[in-house]
CSV table of C-alpha atoms in Angstrom, one decimal:
chain,number,residue,atom,x,y,z
E,16,UNK,CA,-8.7,4.7,-1.1
E,17,UNK,CA,-7.1,2.1,-3.6
E,18,UNK,CA,-3.5,0.8,-2.6
E,19,UNK,CA,-1.5,2.9,-5.4
E,20,UNK,CA,-3.2,6.5,-3.7
E,21,UNK,CA,-1.9,5.2,-0.5
E,22,UNK,CA,1.0,4.5,-1.3
E,23,UNK,CA,0.9,8.0,-2.2
E,24,UNK,CA,0.0,9.7,0.9
E,25,UNK,CA,2.6,7.2,2.6
E,26,UNK,CA,5.3,8.8,0.2
E,27,UNK,CA,4.6,12.1,0.5
E,28,UNK,CA,4.3,12.4,4.0
E,29,UNK,CA,7.8,11.3,4.6
E,30,UNK,CA,8.4,7.6,4.2
E,31,UNK,CA,10.6,5.7,1.7
E,32,UNK,CA,9.6,4.1,-1.7
E,33,UNK,CA,10.0,0.4,-0.3
E,34,UNK,CA,8.2,1.8,3.0
E,35,UNK,CA,5.1,3.2,0.8
E,36,UNK,CA,4.3,0.3,-1.1
E,37,UNK,CA,4.3,-2.1,1.7
E,38,UNK,CA,2.6,0.0,4.2
E,39,UNK,CA,-0.2,0.8,1.4
E,40,UNK,CA,-0.9,-3.0,1.6
E,41,UNK,CA,-0.2,-3.9,5.9
E,42,UNK,CA,-3.7,-4.5,6.9
E,43,UNK,CA,-3.8,-7.1,3.7
E,44,UNK,CA,-0.5,-8.6,5.0
E,45,UNK,CA,-1.4,-8.8,8.7
E,46,UNK,CA,1.0,-5.9,9.6
E,47,UNK,CA,0.4,-3.2,11.9
E,48,UNK,CA,1.5,0.2,9.9
E,49,UNK,CA,4.4,0.4,12.3
E,50,UNK,CA,5.5,-3.4,11.6
E,51,UNK,CA,5.5,-2.3,8.3
E,52,UNK,CA,7.5,0.7,8.3
E,53,UNK,CA,10.3,-1.4,9.7
E,54,UNK,CA,10.2,-4.5,7.8
E,55,UNK,CA,10.5,-2.2,4.6
E,56,UNK,CA,13.1,0.8,6.6
E,57,UNK,CA,16.2,-0.7,4.6
E,58,UNK,CA,15.1,-1.0,1.2
E,59,UNK,CA,14.6,2.4,0.8
E,60,UNK,CA,16.7,4.7,-1.7
E,61,UNK,CA,17.7,1.8,-3.6
E,62,UNK,CA,18.8,-0.7,-0.4
E,63,UNK,CA,20.0,1.9,2.4
E,64,UNK,CA,20.8,4.5,-0.3
E,65,UNK,CA,22.8,2.3,-2.3
E,66,UNK,CA,20.6,2.8,-5.7
E,67,UNK,CA,20.5,-0.4,-6.5
E,68,UNK,CA,17.0,-2.1,-7.2
E,69,UNK,CA,14.5,0.3,-6.9
E,70,UNK,CA,12.2,0.5,-3.3
E,71,UNK,CA,9.4,0.8,-4.8
E,72,UNK,CA,9.9,-2.6,-6.3
E,73,UNK,CA,11.9,-4.4,-3.6
E,74,UNK,CA,8.6,-3.1,-1.6
E,75,UNK,CA,6.8,-4.6,-4.2
E,76,UNK,CA,8.6,-7.7,-4.2
E,77,UNK,CA,8.0,-7.8,-0.5
E,78,UNK,CA,4.3,-7.8,-0.2
E,79,UNK,CA,4.0,-10.4,-3.4
E,80,UNK,CA,6.1,-13.0,-1.5
E,81,UNK,CA,3.6,-11.8,2.0
E,82,UNK,CA,0.6,-12.4,0.0
E,83,UNK,CA,1.8,-14.3,-3.2
E,84,UNK,CA,4.9,-16.3,-2.1
E,85,UNK,CA,5.2,-20.0,-1.3
E,86,UNK,CA,6.4,-21.6,1.9
E,87,UNK,CA,7.3,-25.2,1.5
E,88,UNK,CA,10.8,-25.1,0.6
E,89,UNK,CA,10.0,-28.8,-0.7
E,90,UNK,CA,7.6,-27.3,-2.9
E,91,UNK,CA,9.5,-26.9,-6.2
E,92,UNK,CA,6.1,-26.0,-8.1
E,93,UNK,CA,5.4,-22.9,-6.2
E,94,UNK,CA,8.5,-21.7,-5.7
E,95,UNK,CA,9.1,-22.0,-9.5
E,96,UNK,CA,5.8,-20.3,-9.9
E,97,UNK,CA,6.2,-17.4,-7.1
E,98,UNK,CA,9.7,-16.9,-8.9
E,99,UNK,CA,7.6,-16.6,-12.1
E,100,UNK,CA,4.9,-13.9,-10.9
E,101,UNK,CA,8.5,-11.7,-9.5
E,102,UNK,CA,9.9,-11.8,-12.7
E,103,UNK,CA,6.6,-10.6,-14.3
E,104,UNK,CA,6.0,-8.3,-12.0
E,105,UNK,CA,10.0,-6.9,-12.7
E,106,UNK,CA,9.6,-6.8,-16.7
E,107,UNK,CA,6.1,-4.6,-16.3
E,108,UNK,CA,7.7,-2.3,-14.0
E,109,UNK,CA,10.6,-2.0,-16.4
E,110,UNK,CA,8.2,-1.8,-19.3
E,111,UNK,CA,6.4,0.9,-17.6
E,112,UNK,CA,9.6,3.1,-16.5
E,113,UNK,CA,12.6,1.9,-18.2
E,114,UNK,CA,14.4,0.0,-15.4
E,115,UNK,CA,14.7,-1.4,-11.9
E,116,UNK,CA,17.7,0.3,-11.2
E,117,UNK,CA,16.9,3.7,-8.5
E,118,UNK,CA,20.4,5.2,-10.1
E,119,UNK,CA,18.7,5.1,-13.3
E,120,UNK,CA,15.2,5.9,-12.3
E,121,UNK,CA,16.8,8.7,-10.9
E,122,UNK,CA,19.2,9.6,-13.7
E,123,UNK,CA,17.9,13.0,-14.7
E,124,UNK,CA,17.7,14.6,-11.1
E,125,UNK,CA,20.2,17.9,-10.9
E,126,UNK,CA,23.2,17.0,-8.5
E,127,UNK,CA,24.7,13.8,-7.0
E,128,UNK,CA,22.2,11.7,-5.7
E,129,UNK,CA,23.0,11.3,-2.2
E,130,UNK,CA,23.4,8.2,0.0
E,131,UNK,CA,21.4,9.4,3.1
E,132,UNK,CA,18.0,10.7,3.3
E,133,UNK,CA,17.3,14.2,2.5
E,134,UNK,CA,14.9,16.2,3.8
E,135,UNK,CA,11.6,16.2,2.5
E,136,UNK,CA,10.8,19.1,1.2
E,137,UNK,CA,8.9,21.1,-1.4
E,138,UNK,CA,11.7,21.2,-3.7
E,139,UNK,CA,12.4,17.5,-3.0
E,140,UNK,CA,9.3,16.5,-4.3
E,141,UNK,CA,8.9,18.7,-7.1
E,142,UNK,CA,12.1,17.1,-8.6
E,143,UNK,CA,11.7,13.5,-7.8
E,144,UNK,CA,9.5,10.9,-9.6
E,145,UNK,CA,9.9,8.8,-6.9
E,146,UNK,CA,5.7,9.4,-5.9
E,147,UNK,CA,5.1,7.5,-9.7
E,148,UNK,CA,7.7,4.6,-8.5
E,149,UNK,CA,5.6,3.7,-5.6
E,150,UNK,CA,1.9,4.6,-7.4
E,151,UNK,CA,2.9,1.8,-10.2
E,152,UNK,CA,4.3,-0.7,-8.2
E,153,UNK,CA,0.8,-0.9,-5.7
E,154,UNK,CA,-0.9,-1.1,-9.4
E,155,UNK,CA,1.0,-3.6,-10.5
E,156,UNK,CA,0.5,-5.3,-7.4
E,157,UNK,CA,-3.2,-5.2,-7.1
E,158,UNK,CA,-2.9,-6.5,-11.2
E,159,UNK,CA,-1.1,-9.4,-9.6
E,160,UNK,CA,-3.5,-9.6,-7.3
E,161,UNK,CA,-6.5,-9.8,-8.8
E,162,UNK,CA,-5.2,-12.2,-11.6
E,163,UNK,CA,-4.1,-14.6,-9.2
E,164,UNK,CA,-6.5,-17.2,-7.7
E,165,UNK,CA,-7.3,-18.2,-4.5
E,166,UNK,CA,-5.0,-21.1,-3.0
């Protein structure tokens, strides 16, 4: 199963958008599924339901940091390269979806967006475009991983 399909499946099982992306890459990050779920749990709903940066995007950034990030705070070149990679991922997501902001991505939904998680029902999944966002984030990560040379 590819990462986009895995992320989709996790979302449809009830994971938040960030958990879906991070969970799809858990083995590559050396994490158990449970650890990945905890690590990403704060970022769903645009960071704790605040509807700010989309959880699929923050999950994508978390995975990019784990798999492609730098660890030497004095390595300015690595930091610069990683920040450029994060900006490129953000721009690619924005080009596909129009924005990085959760409330803007969900602007067309009926009713008022809730801060608290909503029950995952058939009606919820029928109107939520979030599954598309977790798939997009996973595909963009796969592309970044393919394009980044091994250290």
